[in-house]
Each structure stands twice: as C-alpha cells, then as structure tokens.
XYZ file of C-alpha atoms in Angstrom:
360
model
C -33.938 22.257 -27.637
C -36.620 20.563 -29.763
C -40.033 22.069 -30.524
C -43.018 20.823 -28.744
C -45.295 18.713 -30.500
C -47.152 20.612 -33.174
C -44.717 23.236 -33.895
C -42.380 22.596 -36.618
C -39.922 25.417 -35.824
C -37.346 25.233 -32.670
C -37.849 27.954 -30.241
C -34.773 29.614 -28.143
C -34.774 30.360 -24.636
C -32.934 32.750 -22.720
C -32.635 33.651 -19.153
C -34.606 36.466 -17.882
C -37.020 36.396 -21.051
C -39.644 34.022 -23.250
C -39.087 33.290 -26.917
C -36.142 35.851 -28.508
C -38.440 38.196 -31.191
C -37.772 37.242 -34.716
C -35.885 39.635 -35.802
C -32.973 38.343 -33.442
C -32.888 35.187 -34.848
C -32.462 35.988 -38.159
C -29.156 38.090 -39.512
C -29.791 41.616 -40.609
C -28.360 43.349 -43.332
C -26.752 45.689 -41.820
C -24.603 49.097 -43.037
C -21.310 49.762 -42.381
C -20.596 51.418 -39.273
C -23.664 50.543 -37.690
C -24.339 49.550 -34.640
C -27.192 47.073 -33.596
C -29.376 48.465 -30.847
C -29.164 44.284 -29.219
C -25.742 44.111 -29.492
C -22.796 43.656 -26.205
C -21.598 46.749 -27.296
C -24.787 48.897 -27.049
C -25.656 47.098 -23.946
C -22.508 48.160 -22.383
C -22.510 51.718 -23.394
C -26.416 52.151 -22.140
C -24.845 50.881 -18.569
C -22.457 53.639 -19.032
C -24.739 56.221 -20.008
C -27.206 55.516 -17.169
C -24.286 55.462 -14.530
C -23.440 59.286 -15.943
C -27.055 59.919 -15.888
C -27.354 58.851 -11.940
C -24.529 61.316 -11.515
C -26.032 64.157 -13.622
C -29.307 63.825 -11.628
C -27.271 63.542 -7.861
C -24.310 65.958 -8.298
C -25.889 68.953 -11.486
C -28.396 70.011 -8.486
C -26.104 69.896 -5.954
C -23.265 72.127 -7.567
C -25.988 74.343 -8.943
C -27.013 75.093 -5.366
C -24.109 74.182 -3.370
C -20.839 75.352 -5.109
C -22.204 77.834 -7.821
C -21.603 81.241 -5.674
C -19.169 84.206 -5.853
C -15.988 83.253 -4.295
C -16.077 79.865 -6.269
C -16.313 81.807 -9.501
C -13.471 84.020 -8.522
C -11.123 81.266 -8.001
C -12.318 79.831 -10.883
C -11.779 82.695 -13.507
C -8.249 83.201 -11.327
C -6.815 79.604 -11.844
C -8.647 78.682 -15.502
C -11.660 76.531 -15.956
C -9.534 73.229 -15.022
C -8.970 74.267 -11.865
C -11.953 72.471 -9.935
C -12.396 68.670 -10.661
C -15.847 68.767 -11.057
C -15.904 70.952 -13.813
C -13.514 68.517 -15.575
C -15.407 65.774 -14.943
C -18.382 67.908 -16.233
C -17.008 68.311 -19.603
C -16.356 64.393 -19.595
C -19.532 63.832 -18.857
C -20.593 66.245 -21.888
C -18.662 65.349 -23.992
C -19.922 61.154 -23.746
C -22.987 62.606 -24.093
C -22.366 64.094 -27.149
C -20.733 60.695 -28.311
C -23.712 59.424 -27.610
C -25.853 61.231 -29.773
C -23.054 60.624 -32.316
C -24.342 56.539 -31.939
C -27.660 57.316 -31.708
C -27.222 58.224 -35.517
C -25.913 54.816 -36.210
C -27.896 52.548 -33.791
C -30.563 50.189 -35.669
C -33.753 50.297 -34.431
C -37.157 47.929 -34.855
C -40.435 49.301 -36.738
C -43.778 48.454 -36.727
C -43.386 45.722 -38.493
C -41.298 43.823 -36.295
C -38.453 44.623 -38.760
C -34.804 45.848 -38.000
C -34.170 48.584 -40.034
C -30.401 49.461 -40.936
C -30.260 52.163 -43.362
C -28.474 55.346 -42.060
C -31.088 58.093 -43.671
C -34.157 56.001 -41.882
C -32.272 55.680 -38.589
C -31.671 59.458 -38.571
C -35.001 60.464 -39.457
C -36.274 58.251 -36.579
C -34.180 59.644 -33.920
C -34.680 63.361 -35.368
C -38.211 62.491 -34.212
C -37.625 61.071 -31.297
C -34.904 61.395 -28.393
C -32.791 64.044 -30.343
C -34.195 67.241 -28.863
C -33.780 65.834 -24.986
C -30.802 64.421 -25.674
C -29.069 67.270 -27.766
C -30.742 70.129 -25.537
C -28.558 67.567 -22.211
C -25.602 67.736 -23.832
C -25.118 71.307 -24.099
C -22.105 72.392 -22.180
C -23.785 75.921 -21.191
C -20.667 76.297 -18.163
C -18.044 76.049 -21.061
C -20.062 78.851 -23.303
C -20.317 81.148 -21.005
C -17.685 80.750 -18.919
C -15.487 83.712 -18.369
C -18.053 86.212 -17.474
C -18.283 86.694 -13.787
C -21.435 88.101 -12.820
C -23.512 86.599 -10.054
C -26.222 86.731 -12.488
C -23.831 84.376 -14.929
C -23.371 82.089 -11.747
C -27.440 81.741 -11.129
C -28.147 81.014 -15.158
C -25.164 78.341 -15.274
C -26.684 76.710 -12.789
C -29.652 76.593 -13.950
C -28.682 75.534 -17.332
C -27.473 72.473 -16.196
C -30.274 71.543 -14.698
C -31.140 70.766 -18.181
C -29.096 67.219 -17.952
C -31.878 66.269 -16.221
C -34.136 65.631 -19.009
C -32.080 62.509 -19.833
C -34.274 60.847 -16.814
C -37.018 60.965 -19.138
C -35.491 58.336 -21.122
C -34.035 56.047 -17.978
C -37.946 56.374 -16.983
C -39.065 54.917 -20.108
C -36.422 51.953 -20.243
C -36.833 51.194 -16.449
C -40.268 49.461 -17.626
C -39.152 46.303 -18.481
C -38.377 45.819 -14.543
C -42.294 46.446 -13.274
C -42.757 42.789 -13.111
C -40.117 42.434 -10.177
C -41.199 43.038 -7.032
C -38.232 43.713 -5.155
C -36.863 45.700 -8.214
C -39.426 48.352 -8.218
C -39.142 48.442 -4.619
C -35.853 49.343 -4.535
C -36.613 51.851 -7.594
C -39.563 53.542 -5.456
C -36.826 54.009 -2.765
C -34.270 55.342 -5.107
C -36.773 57.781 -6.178
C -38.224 58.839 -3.312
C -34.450 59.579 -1.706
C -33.747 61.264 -5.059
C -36.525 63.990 -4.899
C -35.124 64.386 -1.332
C -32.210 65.448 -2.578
C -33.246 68.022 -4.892
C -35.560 69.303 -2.766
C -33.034 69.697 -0.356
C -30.847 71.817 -2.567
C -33.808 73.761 -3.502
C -34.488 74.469 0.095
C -31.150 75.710 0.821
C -31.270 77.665 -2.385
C -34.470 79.611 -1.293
C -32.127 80.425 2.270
C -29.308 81.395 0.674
C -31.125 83.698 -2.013
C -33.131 84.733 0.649
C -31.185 85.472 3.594
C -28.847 88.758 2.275
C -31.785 91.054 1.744
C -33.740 89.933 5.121
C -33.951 92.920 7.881
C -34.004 90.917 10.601
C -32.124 86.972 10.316
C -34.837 84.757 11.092
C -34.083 82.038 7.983
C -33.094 78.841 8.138
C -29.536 79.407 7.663
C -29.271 82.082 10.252
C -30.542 79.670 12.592
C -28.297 77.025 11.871
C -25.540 79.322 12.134
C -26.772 80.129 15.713
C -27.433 76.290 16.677
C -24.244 75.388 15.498
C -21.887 78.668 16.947
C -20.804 79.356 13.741
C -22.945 82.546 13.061
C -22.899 84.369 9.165
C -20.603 88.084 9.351
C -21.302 90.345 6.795
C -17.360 91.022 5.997
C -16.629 87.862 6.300
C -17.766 86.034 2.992
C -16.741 82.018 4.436
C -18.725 83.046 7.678
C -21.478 80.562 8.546
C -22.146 76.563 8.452
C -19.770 74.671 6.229
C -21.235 73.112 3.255
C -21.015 69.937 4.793
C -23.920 71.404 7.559
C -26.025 72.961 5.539
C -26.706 70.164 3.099
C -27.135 67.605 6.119
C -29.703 69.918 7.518
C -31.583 70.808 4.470
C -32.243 66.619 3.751
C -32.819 66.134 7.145
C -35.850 68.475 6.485
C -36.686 67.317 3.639
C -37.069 63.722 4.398
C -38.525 64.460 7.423
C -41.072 66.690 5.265
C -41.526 63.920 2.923
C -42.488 61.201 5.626
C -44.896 63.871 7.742
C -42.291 63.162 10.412
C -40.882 66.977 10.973
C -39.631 67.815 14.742
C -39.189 71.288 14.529
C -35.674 71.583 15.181
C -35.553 72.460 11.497
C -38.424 75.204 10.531
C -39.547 77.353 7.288
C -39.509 81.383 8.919
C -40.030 83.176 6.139
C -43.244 82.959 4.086
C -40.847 82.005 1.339
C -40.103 78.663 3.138
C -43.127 78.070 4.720
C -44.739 78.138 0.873
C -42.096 75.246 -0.263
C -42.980 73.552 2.682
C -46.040 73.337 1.831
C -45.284 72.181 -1.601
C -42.605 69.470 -0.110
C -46.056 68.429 2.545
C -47.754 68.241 -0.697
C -45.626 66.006 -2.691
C -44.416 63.702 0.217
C -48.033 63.177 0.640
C -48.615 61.957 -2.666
C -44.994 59.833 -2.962
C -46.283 58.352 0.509
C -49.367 57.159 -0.826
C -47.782 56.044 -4.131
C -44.801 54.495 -2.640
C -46.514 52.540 0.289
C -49.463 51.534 -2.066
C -46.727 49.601 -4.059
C -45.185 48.387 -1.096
C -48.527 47.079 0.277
C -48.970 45.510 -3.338
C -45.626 44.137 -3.505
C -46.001 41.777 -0.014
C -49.863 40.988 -0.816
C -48.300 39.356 -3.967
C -45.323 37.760 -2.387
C -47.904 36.161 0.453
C -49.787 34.866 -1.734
C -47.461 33.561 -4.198
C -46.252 31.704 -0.330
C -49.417 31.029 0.228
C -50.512 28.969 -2.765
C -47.511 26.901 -2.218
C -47.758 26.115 1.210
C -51.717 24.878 -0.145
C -50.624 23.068 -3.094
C -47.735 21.584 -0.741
C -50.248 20.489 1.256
C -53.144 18.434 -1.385
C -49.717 16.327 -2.540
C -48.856 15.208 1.417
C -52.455 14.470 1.092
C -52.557 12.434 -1.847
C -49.388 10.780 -0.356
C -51.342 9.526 2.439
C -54.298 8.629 0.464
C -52.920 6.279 -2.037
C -50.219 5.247 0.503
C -47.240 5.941 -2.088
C -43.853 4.239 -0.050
C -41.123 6.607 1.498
C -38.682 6.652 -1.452
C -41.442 7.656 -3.933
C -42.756 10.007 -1.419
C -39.449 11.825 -1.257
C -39.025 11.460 -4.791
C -42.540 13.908 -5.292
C -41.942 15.888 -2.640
C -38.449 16.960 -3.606
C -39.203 17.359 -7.786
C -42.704 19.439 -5.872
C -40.122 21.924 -4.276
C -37.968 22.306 -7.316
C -40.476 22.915 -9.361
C -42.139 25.699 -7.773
C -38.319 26.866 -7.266
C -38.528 27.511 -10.723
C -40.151 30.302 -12.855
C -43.993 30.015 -12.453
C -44.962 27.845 -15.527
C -48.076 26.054 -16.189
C -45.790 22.887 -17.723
C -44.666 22.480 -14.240
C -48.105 21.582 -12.736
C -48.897 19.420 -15.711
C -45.616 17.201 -15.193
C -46.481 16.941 -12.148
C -50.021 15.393 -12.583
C -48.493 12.950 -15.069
C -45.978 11.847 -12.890
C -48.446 11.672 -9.725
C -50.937 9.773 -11.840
C-alpha cells in the first residue's frame, strides 16, 4: 500500500491492529535456538498453555475438594499412581508446564527501547525477574513428591498444593488486556469469571461440609440434609454412604450462584455457624461481582446504542442532503450504499472525509 502524502515510508496494515511496531518490520538478530515471542510458533503454544490453564483453574479445585479423600488414596497407593486418569493427565499438564518455563528461557522479548533483545543471558535475567517465581512455584508436581504417604493429613496438603496452579491466572489476567476494547469480548469474559468463582466457591462450600460434618453432635450440615432430601442418608460404617459426587457438587453451585445473584430459596441453607460465615463472605463478594459485572454490562449497551444511534443520525443528514440538492436515484443509491459500507467498516475518521469529498 503506498504512504499517504507526506510520509515517505510505507506503512503495513494488519487485521485486528494499526501500524505493526518497528521492531516487526525489521529482522532481528537473533541466537540460535531462540524463539521470537511474535512468532506462529509462540502464538500457538500460548493457546496451548491457556487451554491447560482453563483446566488447572476448573478441574485442581474440584479434585482438591471432590476426589482428594481416604478411600481414593487407598485405591490409589493399592493400584500405583497411574491408576486414576486424572492424575496422569496431571503430570501432563506439569510436565508442559515445565516445558514451558524451559521456552520462557529462550523467548525474545521487547525493552524499553522498543528494541527486541535476543541474547540468552539478558532474556534469562528478564524472566528471573519476572514470571519465573509464579510460573516455577505452578509447575511443581507436589502429588508426585509426596505421593506414597497415606495420611489424611497428606490428602488435605496435596490438595492444597495444587491449588498453587492457580497462580498462572495471574498471567492470563495480564494478557487478557488487549481484549478491553471489545464489547462483547469482555462480556463474555465477565461471565466466564463470574461462573468461575462459582465454581470454586462451590467446592469450598462443600469442603467446609465435608470437614465439618464427622465431628458434629447432632447432623444439621448441609450434607446431612441433602442426604435426607435425597433418601440417600450418610452411615457411619458405611464409608460410600451419602449423595454421590455427582449431587453434592450440583447442590453446592446451585448455592453458590444463587448466593452470588442474591437469588437464594432456601432449599439449600448454611446450619452451622461455619457456613453461615462463608455465606456471608459468598453475599459479600456476589455483591461486589454484581455491581462490577452489571456496571460493565450497562456500559457495554450504552456504547453499542450509541454507536446505533449516531448512525441512524448521520444516516439521516445524507437522505437530507439527498433531498436538498435533488441528487437523481442512481447517485442516490450510489451514496447511500458506499454510506452503509462505510460505517460497516472499522470506525475511521478517513471514512467521513471520503465521504464529504465525494458528496461535495
């Protein structure tokens, strides 16, 4: 594309951004065995580590509080440390995030100076300073250290060692930025959020039951209830007594989302003072994702009305301009149509000023 008039230098554009940054149109000197942070083949592998990132932060809570108990662990130290899929697909997920930090080492990165700096002793220093600590401290696999002692106390810290994956969110937070400018986007985000502290409140809720509930006198938790609601009561010989898994999680995210949105019916209440404290936390914290949330949301149509708006009254001063100057039917059409495709396009001031040229 040629330069506009005044500029001596062609400029590049790309879909989804303005002018490229300097530094990728020129070619780098680059090291062997490094890997530019622009590149396909970082962009892919980012994808891949957010994907195992989504899972870390859906399916680390829910084993820690679902599937981390007694029996499990028995089977588990009977059969080997293969024997449940999750835990293989654990390690996988470890282990990528280990050869992550491994390219991490070896990924360029830009410095102040708008720069793209290569060398391998920079690049190390830079990460050491940044990411490494999260990163390193989410790749730990603590379940593969310590597996092989059986203790319910082992159980509880296992679980919540891996709770430590979490910390990689910190850095999905920070790249997830670049995506504020799109309504619909962050929308969708706020939703994705908001179901996602759902969920880990819910497996906190059932946690505080389940911790709870051996060492009450008289059964008046959550869990007890459920058992009664749903005929399948808890017996203290019989360890698999009680609501499958399946019912308990159901129920605790029905109460949590029904927390969350100020909705709650009752069918589904905190006994204990230990429950009725988190539920006041999760009242707390829906209140403030509520406001947050809808505030956005409120934000998000004001600007898409508007954005409708302004067309529908710029739409109108060129039908009336049409009829003042009597333009003929074809050239009417003509204006009307180019109009409509260019406010189709992405908002740009050179859009308006073709079209006073042409009109003129």
């Amino acid at each position: 594309l040629a330069a506009p008039s005044g500029h001596s230098s062609p400029f590049v554009l790309s879909l989804g951004a303005d002018v490229l940054p300097e530094y990728k149109l020129q070619t780098p000197r680059i090291n062997k065995f490094t890997i530019l942070h622009y590149s396909p083949f970082k962009a892919v592998w980012d994808w891949l580590i957010l994907l195992l990132v989504i899972y870390t932060a859906i399916f680390t809570p829910y084993s820690a509080a679902f599937l981390l108990n007694d029996s499990e662990e028995q089977k588990r130290r009977v059969c080997g440390y293969s024997c449940s899929p999750l835990n293989v697909v654990d390690l996988i997920v470890d282990i990528m995030f280990i050869i992550d930090i491994l390219i991490n080492f070896r990924t360029t990165y830009v410095n102040q100076n708008e720069e793209v700096v290569s060398d391998p002793a920079k690049i190390a220093i830079h990460y050491f300073k940044g990411w490494f600590l999260i990163d390193m401290v989410a790749a730990i696999p603590f379940d593969l250290l310590i597996f092989g002692s059986g203790s319910e106390e082992t159980t509880t810290l296992i679980g919540l060692l891996k709770t430590a994956r979490l910390l990689r969110l910190v850095r999905v937070a920070r790249k997830l930025d670049r995506y504020s400018e799109y309504g619909a986007a962050v929308l969708m985000l706020l939703m994705c959020i908001f179901a996602l502290i759902a969920h880990w409140l819910a497996c906190i809720w059932y946690a505080i039951g389940n911790v709870e509930r051996p060492y009450l006198i008289k059964k008046i938790g959550w869990l007890d209830s459920l058992g009664e609601q749903l005929g399948k009561p808890y017996n203290v010989t019989d360890q698999s007594s009680g609501p499958s898994i399946k019912d308990k999680y159901v129920t605790a995210l029905y109460f949590t989302f029904s927390s969350l949105t100020s909705v709650g019916f009752g069918n589904v209440s905190p006994n204990t003072n230990s429950e009725k404290i988190f539920s006041i936390c999760v009242m707390l914290i829906g209140s403030l994702m509520y406001a947050s949330i809808f505030g956005n949301v409120s934000a998000i149509i004001q600007r898409l009305y508007s954005g409708t708006a302004r067309y529908h009254m710029q739409m109108l001063r060129v039908k009336e301009f049409i009829r003042f100057h009597q333009i003929p039917n074809p050239l009417r059409q003509r204006l009307e149509e180019y109009f409509q495709h260019a406010q189709a396009q992405v908002p740009n001031p050179y859009h308006h000023m073709v079209l006073k040229q042409d009109v003129r």
